[in-house]
XYZ file of N, CA, C and O in Angstrom:
376
model
N -3.315 -53.700 -87.770
C -3.227 -55.093 -87.907
C -2.813 -55.220 -88.654
O -2.675 -56.894 -88.429
N -2.107 -54.908 -89.664
C -1.148 -55.429 -90.195
C 0.054 -56.646 -89.850
O 0.135 -57.627 -90.292
N 0.030 -55.833 -88.490
C 1.212 -57.367 -88.014
C 0.609 -58.372 -87.290
O 1.649 -59.369 -87.267
N -0.661 -58.911 -87.538
C -1.304 -59.787 -87.091
C -0.989 -60.819 -88.104
O -1.747 -61.959 -87.781
N -1.142 -60.195 -89.406
C -1.425 -61.000 -90.389
C -0.004 -62.213 -90.733
O 1.070 -61.586 -90.055
N 0.176 -63.244 -91.102
C 0.965 -63.951 -91.018
C 2.327 -63.529 -92.319
O 1.688 -63.118 -93.163
N 3.347 -63.603 -92.204
C 4.615 -63.171 -92.434
C 4.875 -64.065 -93.724
O 5.270 -65.248 -93.075
N 5.941 -63.888 -94.186
C 7.036 -65.044 -95.034
C 7.831 -65.843 -93.685
O 8.251 -64.737 -93.083
N 7.688 -67.358 -93.226
C 8.192 -67.452 -92.561
C 7.571 -67.890 -91.163
O 7.612 -68.144 -90.083
N 6.677 -67.654 -91.285
C 5.387 -67.697 -89.617
C 4.947 -68.771 -90.052
O 4.610 -69.534 -90.998
N 4.672 -69.149 -88.430
C 4.056 -70.783 -88.423
C 3.143 -70.600 -87.089
O 2.802 -71.452 -86.794
N 2.108 -69.548 -87.584
C 1.040 -69.700 -87.028
C 0.568 -68.823 -85.534
O 2.240 -68.118 -85.136
N -0.741 -68.674 -85.198
C -0.206 -67.865 -83.841
C 0.376 -68.625 -82.705
O 1.080 -67.919 -81.560
N 0.146 -69.639 -82.579
C 0.570 -71.136 -81.722
C 1.899 -71.015 -81.835
O 2.532 -71.295 -80.891
N 2.563 -70.608 -82.631
C 3.947 -70.580 -82.941
C 5.518 -69.100 -82.927
O 6.262 -69.531 -83.408
N 4.396 -68.689 -83.166
C 5.172 -67.440 -83.069
C 5.677 -66.392 -82.202
O 5.685 -66.949 -80.729
N 7.373 -66.452 -82.788
C 8.129 -65.494 -82.113
C 8.357 -64.216 -81.644
O 8.975 -63.602 -80.859
N 7.342 -63.448 -82.268
C 7.307 -62.009 -82.688
C 5.929 -61.497 -81.657
O 5.023 -61.702 -81.318
N 5.918 -60.439 -80.848
C 5.388 -59.816 -79.825
C 4.047 -59.000 -80.892
O 2.770 -59.517 -80.067
N 4.828 -58.406 -81.605
C 3.736 -57.984 -82.801
C 2.691 -58.925 -83.275
O 1.171 -58.874 -83.325
N 3.217 -60.055 -83.362
C 2.380 -60.847 -84.352
C 1.267 -61.851 -83.232
O 0.169 -61.491 -83.895
N 2.123 -61.928 -82.521
C 0.978 -62.476 -80.444
C 0.015 -61.697 -81.001
O -1.071 -61.968 -80.495
N 0.430 -59.986 -80.337
C -0.319 -59.208 -79.853
C -1.607 -58.689 -81.066
O -2.575 -58.566 -80.469
N -1.129 -58.374 -82.269
C -1.922 -58.126 -83.069
C -3.215 -59.117 -83.761
O -4.113 -59.419 -84.474
N -1.717 -60.157 -83.934
C -2.977 -61.543 -84.643
C -4.211 -62.037 -83.533
O -4.921 -62.487 -83.779
N -3.825 -61.930 -81.892
C -4.963 -62.158 -81.181
C -6.046 -60.756 -81.113
O -7.015 -61.713 -81.180
N -5.495 -59.714 -81.613
C -6.721 -59.015 -81.626
C -7.593 -59.230 -82.746
O -8.662 -59.028 -82.993
N -7.140 -59.713 -84.360
C -7.246 -59.895 -85.640
C -8.134 -61.146 -85.126
O -9.538 -61.450 -85.560
N -7.642 -61.970 -84.398
C -8.385 -62.840 -84.342
C -9.968 -62.620 -83.129
O -11.088 -63.572 -83.337
N -9.905 -62.394 -82.347
C -11.099 -61.485 -81.787
C -12.020 -60.724 -82.752
O -13.432 -60.637 -82.593
N -11.858 -59.947 -83.813
C -12.245 -59.376 -84.295
C -12.767 -59.893 -85.270
O -14.660 -60.023 -85.253
N -12.051 -60.849 -85.982
C -12.659 -62.371 -87.053
C -13.670 -63.306 -86.035
O -14.715 -62.942 -86.650
N -13.518 -63.362 -84.875
C -14.172 -63.823 -84.160
C -15.827 -63.382 -83.896
O -16.562 -64.027 -84.096
N -15.753 -62.317 -83.379
C -16.963 -61.272 -83.495
C -17.799 -61.526 -84.528
O -18.797 -61.530 -84.138
N -17.048 -60.797 -85.139
C -17.834 -60.781 -87.054
C -18.511 -62.103 -87.525
O -19.622 -61.981 -87.713
N -17.635 -62.755 -87.184
C -18.466 -64.078 -87.492
C -19.720 -64.670 -86.393
O -20.578 -65.056 -86.947
N -19.246 -64.603 -85.427
C -20.678 -64.860 -84.615
C -21.683 -64.177 -84.529
O -22.853 -65.040 -84.838
N -21.164 -62.599 -84.889
C -22.237 -61.976 -85.330
C -23.509 -62.257 -86.374
O -24.611 -62.388 -86.750
N -22.978 -62.496 -87.496
C -22.864 -63.180 -89.124
C -23.709 -64.724 -88.623
O -24.869 -64.636 -89.306
N -23.480 -65.182 -88.170
C -23.640 -66.575 -87.989
C -25.101 -66.726 -87.117
O -26.184 -67.625 -86.887
N -25.522 -65.601 -86.013
C -26.599 -65.464 -84.877
C -27.820 -64.055 -85.728
O -28.178 -63.744 -84.895
N -27.204 -63.961 -86.667
C -28.100 -62.695 -87.161
C -28.114 -61.205 -86.249
O -28.590 -60.774 -85.834
N -26.519 -61.095 -85.549
C -26.158 -60.380 -84.836
C -26.938 -60.436 -83.328
O -26.773 -59.294 -82.545
N -27.541 -61.537 -82.853
C -27.777 -61.639 -81.915
C -26.910 -61.589 -80.921
O -27.241 -61.780 -79.144
N -25.641 -62.283 -80.925
C -24.650 -62.672 -80.234
C -22.965 -62.376 -80.664
O -23.583 -62.018 -81.915
N -22.646 -61.819 -80.041
C -20.493 -61.558 -80.358
C -19.935 -62.158 -78.945
O -20.567 -62.944 -78.180
N -18.877 -61.687 -79.304
C -17.801 -62.440 -79.004
C -18.221 -61.957 -77.408
O -17.427 -63.489 -76.459
N -18.834 -61.017 -76.645
C -18.750 -60.524 -75.325
C -19.674 -61.968 -74.804
O -19.237 -62.504 -73.907
N -20.230 -62.387 -75.525
C -21.607 -63.416 -75.211
C -20.422 -64.629 -74.963
O -20.919 -66.098 -74.199
N -19.703 -64.830 -75.848
C -18.874 -66.419 -75.576
C -17.713 -66.282 -74.528
O -17.720 -67.315 -74.066
N -17.608 -64.770 -74.264
C -16.733 -65.173 -73.120
C -17.493 -64.919 -71.716
O -16.858 -65.548 -70.933
N -18.345 -64.574 -72.101
C -19.502 -64.906 -70.546
C -19.709 -65.883 -70.576
O -19.803 -66.880 -69.306
N -20.034 -67.300 -71.298
C -20.258 -68.101 -71.695
C -19.084 -69.354 -71.203
O -18.997 -70.067 -70.262
N -17.960 -68.486 -71.512
C -16.488 -69.158 -70.617
C -16.584 -68.988 -69.233
O -16.264 -69.945 -68.596
N -16.696 -67.881 -69.073
C -16.574 -67.653 -67.600
C -18.102 -68.494 -66.610
O -17.579 -69.235 -65.525
N -18.739 -68.694 -67.375
C -20.073 -69.378 -66.974
C -20.012 -70.745 -66.379
O -20.157 -71.862 -65.750
N -18.979 -71.669 -67.377
C -18.590 -72.879 -67.310
C -17.370 -73.057 -66.280
O -16.821 -74.217 -66.470
N -17.001 -72.045 -65.831
C -15.866 -72.164 -64.913
C -14.191 -72.184 -65.857
O -13.778 -72.047 -64.911
N -14.668 -71.614 -66.671
C -12.719 -71.058 -67.258
C -12.537 -69.163 -66.668
O -13.049 -68.095 -67.231
N -12.021 -69.397 -65.611
C -11.166 -68.625 -65.376
C -10.012 -68.499 -64.993
O -9.270 -69.826 -64.759
N -8.863 -67.621 -64.333
C -7.573 -67.923 -63.984
C -7.666 -69.028 -62.555
O -6.364 -69.235 -62.594
N -8.561 -69.954 -61.606
C -8.160 -70.704 -60.948
C -8.117 -71.952 -61.677
O -7.449 -72.698 -60.488
N -8.214 -71.971 -62.851
C -7.738 -73.219 -63.137
C -6.793 -73.538 -64.562
O -7.724 -72.512 -65.479
N -6.056 -74.040 -65.141
C -5.526 -73.794 -66.208
C -5.875 -74.777 -67.697
O -5.712 -75.906 -67.427
N -6.727 -74.680 -68.242
C -7.570 -75.248 -69.443
C -6.768 -75.348 -70.375
O -6.239 -74.356 -71.062
N -7.247 -76.621 -71.139
C -6.350 -76.368 -73.117
C -7.455 -75.404 -73.809
O -8.415 -75.587 -73.506
N -6.691 -74.355 -74.327
C -7.214 -73.771 -75.766
C -8.442 -74.230 -75.985
O -9.654 -73.400 -76.188
N -8.250 -75.168 -76.211
C -9.694 -75.961 -77.103
C -11.094 -76.099 -76.346
O -12.299 -75.678 -76.526
N -10.707 -76.474 -74.856
C -11.619 -76.590 -73.560
C -12.426 -75.303 -73.810
O -13.563 -75.025 -74.042
N -11.768 -74.238 -73.768
C -11.858 -72.864 -73.265
C -12.994 -72.071 -74.495
O -13.640 -71.845 -74.774
N -12.269 -72.373 -75.762
C -13.028 -72.075 -77.317
C -13.964 -72.863 -77.581
O -15.432 -72.547 -77.622
N -14.634 -73.987 -76.739
C -15.503 -75.115 -76.941
C -16.657 -74.223 -75.995
O -17.947 -74.511 -76.458
N -16.298 -73.861 -74.925
C -17.334 -73.618 -73.647
C -17.804 -72.168 -74.004
O -18.716 -71.648 -74.289
N -16.855 -71.143 -75.303
C -17.440 -70.055 -75.867
C -18.180 -70.374 -76.982
O -19.044 -69.976 -77.791
N -18.346 -71.436 -77.747
C -19.116 -71.855 -78.872
C -20.184 -72.338 -78.250
O -21.495 -72.085 -78.945
N -20.213 -73.051 -77.369
C -21.558 -73.464 -76.904
C -22.623 -72.571 -76.285
O -23.603 -72.412 -76.590
N -21.545 -70.822 -75.718
C -22.546 -69.806 -75.338
C -23.131 -69.526 -76.213
O -23.924 -68.619 -75.954
N -22.741 -69.365 -77.864
C -23.492 -68.655 -78.567
C -24.112 -69.743 -79.457
O -24.641 -69.276 -80.666
N -23.911 -71.124 -79.541
C -24.546 -71.820 -80.279
C -23.733 -72.354 -81.583
O -24.446 -71.970 -82.498
N -22.849 -72.107 -81.745
C -21.827 -72.263 -83.137
C -20.845 -73.193 -82.725
O -20.251 -74.013 -81.533
N -19.855 -73.053 -84.178
C -18.165 -73.460 -83.824
C -17.307 -72.244 -83.838
O -16.246 -72.801 -85.012
N -17.749 -71.409 -84.209
C -16.675 -70.049 -84.634
C -15.623 -69.921 -83.870
O -14.275 -70.189 -85.021
N -15.317 -70.280 -82.774
C -14.375 -70.171 -82.433
C -13.130 -71.294 -82.728
O -12.032 -70.788 -82.495
N -13.711 -72.140 -82.385
C -12.624 -73.531 -82.340
C -12.135 -73.916 -84.215
O -11.082 -73.945 -84.490
N -13.224 -73.613 -85.118
C -12.736 -73.421 -86.140
C -11.905 -72.354 -86.504
O -10.887 -72.893 -87.282
N -12.313 -71.097 -85.976
C -11.239 -70.132 -86.515
C -9.835 -70.132 -86.039
O -8.948 -70.290 -86.380
N -9.479 -70.430 -84.501
C -8.410 -71.021 -84.059
C -7.602 -72.061 -84.955
O -6.324 -72.184 -85.394
N -8.761 -73.154 -85.663
C -7.992 -74.348 -86.193
C -7.021 -73.628 -87.585
O -6.306 -74.285 -87.975
N -7.875 -72.615 -87.729
C -7.202 -72.009 -88.769
C -6.330 -70.984 -89.145
O -5.443 -70.849 -89.706
N -6.451 -70.154 -87.777
C -5.641 -69.367 -87.696
C -3.691 -69.994 -86.515
O -2.844 -69.676 -87.067
N -4.261 -71.470 -86.143
C -3.344 -71.673 -84.547
C -1.490 -72.116 -85.582
O -0.651 -71.574 -85.528
N -1.855 -73.024 -87.200
C -0.911 -72.704 -87.606
C -0.456 -72.449 -89.077
O 0.046 -72.766 -89.925
N -1.096 -71.131 -89.489
C -1.454 -70.757 -90.441
C 0.092 -70.291 -90.740
O 0.426 -69.455 -90.518
N 1.082 -70.438 -92.069
C 1.907 -70.247 -92.379
C 1.909 -68.720 -93.387
O 0.879 -68.560 -94.393
């Protein structure tokens, strides 16, 4: 996963032009989100619960949602703010 970490001149996950940074950075985001959700919920919930909540809220391919709306739906499903906070940290991280 080292290719997912910001490098010199990196402009964050939202602005990268590197497929490696996009792919591995997304994998790193998911891994960190799962760990943080599990820590916050004493291992009662994980990323899969957030993704289920996103689908239950209507987040699927039939409608194009802003990323913040999708992350907030996932956060509601697990009772926290892990996804939106982590996205805020990683989207522009240089």
